[in-house]
mmCIF file of C-alpha atoms in Angstrom:
data_model
loop_
_atom_site.group_PDB
_atom_site.id
_atom_site.type_symbol
_atom_site.label_atom_id
_atom_site.label_comp_id
_atom_site.label_asym_id
_atom_site.label_seq_id
_atom_site.Cartn_x
_atom_site.Cartn_y
_atom_site.Cartn_z
ATOM 1 C CA MET A 296 17.765 3.462 -3.701
ATOM 2 C CA LYS A 297 14.239 2.990 -2.388
ATOM 3 C CA GLU A 298 11.412 1.815 -4.595
ATOM 4 C CA SER A 299 9.656 4.493 -6.605
ATOM 5 C CA HIS A 300 6.256 2.828 -6.869
ATOM 6 C CA PRO A 301 3.715 2.921 -4.032
ATOM 7 C CA ASN A 302 2.929 0.150 -1.589
ATOM 8 C CA GLN A 303 -0.730 1.194 -1.775
ATOM 9 C CA PHE A 304 -2.405 3.798 -3.974
ATOM 10 C CA MET A 305 -6.103 4.563 -4.367
ATOM 11 C CA VAL A 306 -7.581 7.895 -5.364
ATOM 12 C CA SER A 307 -11.257 8.417 -6.047
ATOM 13 C CA TYR A 308 -13.042 11.635 -6.977
ATOM 14 C CA GLU A 309 -16.750 11.888 -7.755
ATOM 15 C CA ASN A 310 -18.948 14.796 -8.762
ATOM 16 C CA LYS A 311 -22.490 13.464 -8.539
ATOM 17 C CA ASN A 312 -24.052 16.563 -10.118
ATOM 18 C CA ARG A 313 -21.993 15.995 -13.276
ATOM 19 C CA ASN A 314 -22.196 12.185 -13.152
ATOM 20 C CA TYR A 315 -18.402 12.105 -13.103
ATOM 21 C CA LEU A 316 -16.141 9.498 -11.499
ATOM 22 C CA PHE A 317 -12.349 9.289 -11.498
ATOM 23 C CA ASN A 318 -10.757 6.262 -9.861
ATOM 24 C CA LEU A 319 -7.070 5.376 -9.845
ATOM 25 C CA LYS A 320 -5.735 2.282 -8.097
ATOM 26 C CA TRP A 321 -2.340 0.580 -7.868
ATOM 27 C CA ASP A 322 -2.535 -3.048 -8.971
ATOM 28 C CA ASP A 323 0.554 -5.201 -9.338
ATOM 29 C CA ASN A 324 2.979 -2.950 -11.263
ATOM 30 C CA HIS A 325 0.655 -0.384 -12.803
ATOM 31 C CA LEU A 326 -2.146 2.068 -12.099
ATOM 32 C CA VAL A 327 -5.655 1.085 -13.147
ATOM 33 C CA LEU A 328 -7.603 4.139 -14.299
ATOM 34 C CA LYS A 329 -11.390 4.263 -14.527
ATOM 35 C CA GLN A 330 -13.002 7.530 -15.563
ATOM 36 C CA PHE A 331 -16.687 7.955 -16.345
ATOM 37 C CA SER A 332 -18.609 11.060 -17.359
ATOM 38 C CA ASP A 333 -21.738 12.137 -19.208
ATOM 39 C CA ASP A 334 -19.576 14.594 -21.177
ATOM 40 C CA GLN A 335 -16.908 12.205 -22.512
ATOM 41 C CA LEU A 336 -16.235 8.623 -23.463
ATOM 42 C CA ASP A 337 -15.625 6.250 -20.578
ATOM 43 C CA ILE A 338 -11.936 5.505 -20.020
ATOM 44 C CA GLN A 339 -10.533 2.301 -18.565
ATOM 45 C CA GLU A 340 -6.814 1.734 -18.982
ATOM 46 C CA ASN A 341 -3.610 0.665 -17.296
ATOM 47 C CA ILE A 342 -0.920 3.311 -16.789
ATOM 48 C CA THR A 343 2.688 2.514 -15.916
ATOM 49 C CA PRO A 344 4.640 5.593 -14.822
ATOM 50 C CA ASN A 345 8.402 5.235 -15.061
ATOM 51 C CA THR A 346 10.755 5.633 -12.094
ATOM 52 C CA SER A 347 11.460 9.297 -12.836
ATOM 53 C CA GLU A 348 7.746 10.135 -13.059
ATOM 54 C CA TRP A 349 7.077 8.426 -9.713
ATOM 55 C CA LEU A 350 9.986 10.175 -8.018
ATOM 56 C CA ASP A 351 8.766 13.553 -9.345
ATOM 57 C CA PHE A 352 5.290 12.744 -8.024
ATOM 58 C CA TRP A 353 6.591 11.849 -4.533
ATOM 59 C CA HIS A 354 8.663 15.026 -4.452
ATOM 60 C CA ARG A 355 5.523 17.065 -5.242
ATOM 61 C CA MET A 356 3.601 15.176 -2.521
ATOM 62 C CA ASP A 357 6.252 16.256 -0.024
ATOM 63 C CA ASP A 358 6.057 19.842 -1.326
ATOM 64 C CA ILE A 359 2.273 20.051 -0.876
ATOM 65 C CA LYS A 360 2.528 18.308 2.505
ATOM 66 C CA ILE A 361 -0.036 15.655 1.616
ATOM 67 C CA TRP A 362 1.205 13.504 4.500
ATOM 68 C CA ASP A 363 -0.132 16.164 6.903
ATOM 69 C CA TRP A 364 -3.673 16.322 5.509
ATOM 70 C CA TYR A 365 -6.524 15.686 7.959
ATOM 71 C CA GLU A 366 -8.484 12.442 7.864
ATOM 72 C CA GLN A 367 -11.705 14.269 6.911
ATOM 73 C CA TYR A 368 -12.744 17.446 5.130
ATOM 74 C CA ILE A 369 -16.517 17.668 5.241
ATOM 75 C CA MET A 370 -18.786 20.635 4.698
ATOM 76 C CA THR A 371 -22.558 20.523 4.640
ATOM 77 C CA CYS A 372 -23.800 22.919 1.995
ATOM 78 C CA LEU A 373 -26.798 25.150 2.375
ATOM 79 C CA ASP A 374 -26.423 28.201 0.133
ATOM 80 C CA ALA A 375 -22.633 28.498 0.313
ATOM 81 C CA CYS A 376 -21.649 25.767 -2.152
ATOM 82 C CA LEU A 377 -22.887 23.022 -4.452
ATOM 83 C CA GLU A 378 -23.157 19.587 -2.912
ATOM 84 C CA GLY A 379 -22.025 16.523 -4.747
ATOM 85 C CA ASP A 380 -18.213 16.403 -4.671
ATOM 86 C CA GLU A 381 -16.663 13.511 -2.766
ATOM 87 C CA TRP A 382 -13.096 12.265 -2.772
ATOM 88 C CA GLU A 383 -11.022 9.656 -1.012
ATOM 89 C CA ILE A 384 -7.280 8.982 -0.892
ATOM 90 C CA HIS A 385 -5.362 5.984 0.468
ATOM 91 C CA ILE A 386 -1.655 6.151 -0.294
ATOM 92 C CA MET A 387 1.237 4.329 1.294
ATOM 93 C CA TYR A 388 4.753 4.947 0.039
ATOM 94 C CA ASP A 389 7.774 3.647 1.887
ATOM 95 C CA ASP A 390 7.058 4.620 5.537
ATOM 96 C CA LEU A 391 4.644 7.460 4.614
ATOM 97 C CA ARG A 392 0.882 7.034 4.723
ATOM 98 C CA ILE A 393 -2.183 9.181 4.055
ATOM 99 C CA GLU A 394 -5.841 8.261 4.379
ATOM 100 C CA SER A 395 -8.127 11.204 3.782
ATOM 101 C CA TYR A 396 -11.735 11.748 2.727
ATOM 102 C CA GLY A 397 -13.745 14.805 1.813
ATOM 103 C CA ALA A 398 -17.232 15.904 0.883
ATOM 104 C CA ASN A 399 -17.684 19.411 -0.557
ATOM 105 C CA SER A 400 -14.436 20.482 1.103
ATOM 106 C CA TYR A 401 -10.721 20.088 0.352
ATOM 107 C CA PRO A 402 -7.308 20.658 1.873
ATOM 108 C CA SER A 403 -5.682 23.880 0.655
ATOM 109 C CA THR A 404 -3.293 21.979 -1.638
ATOM 110 C CA PHE A 405 -5.893 19.678 -3.238
ATOM 111 C CA ARG A 406 -5.730 21.459 -6.612
ATOM 112 C CA GLU A 407 -1.935 20.894 -6.685
ATOM 113 C CA PHE A 408 -2.573 17.231 -5.866
ATOM 114 C CA VAL A 409 -4.976 16.932 -8.816
ATOM 115 C CA GLN A 410 -2.425 18.593 -11.111
ATOM 116 C CA SER A 411 0.233 16.144 -9.918
ATOM 117 C CA LEU A 412 -2.072 13.206 -10.689
ATOM 118 C CA GLU A 413 -2.679 14.626 -14.169
ATOM 119 C CA GLU A 414 1.080 14.873 -14.760
ATOM 120 C CA LEU A 415 1.657 11.332 -13.460
ATOM 121 C CA THR A 416 -1.099 9.763 -15.578
ATOM 122 C CA GLY A 417 -1.393 12.077 -18.590
ATOM 123 C CA VAL A 418 -5.164 12.195 -17.979
ATOM 124 C CA VAL A 419 -7.186 15.375 -17.396
ATOM 125 C CA ILE A 420 -9.351 15.169 -14.262
ATOM 126 C CA GLU A 421 -12.648 17.071 -14.324
ATOM 127 C CA PHE A 422 -12.108 18.709 -10.960
ATOM 128 C CA ILE A 423 -14.191 21.857 -10.548
ATOM 129 C CA GLN A 424 -13.948 23.471 -7.148
ATOM 130 C CA ASP A 425 -17.026 25.677 -6.691
#
């Protein structure tokens, strides 16, 4: 059976207009969560998903085809959207790898990705797609 934990895992999401930052990084045998916001208390904690939770997460990543996301999703906003959202993902699991970045734009399955992160960590992410 292959390992359930990632080789590399870093997810960052920032909404500058709301002074919100979510950062999740694999370190040793756990995820290090840092979440900052004007609207809530700052959170810094270690999270250790079990094997079943990791395997469920990887299955969902396959379902949403995260491994096929583009390297960049960037949209310059004039009147069509609100600027300020930026995100970055670096994940390596087994022989699969994704490095993707976005500013004011997302892949079509980004919301499902955020929901999967919430299920993996038990933490609500303040993701608002305008």
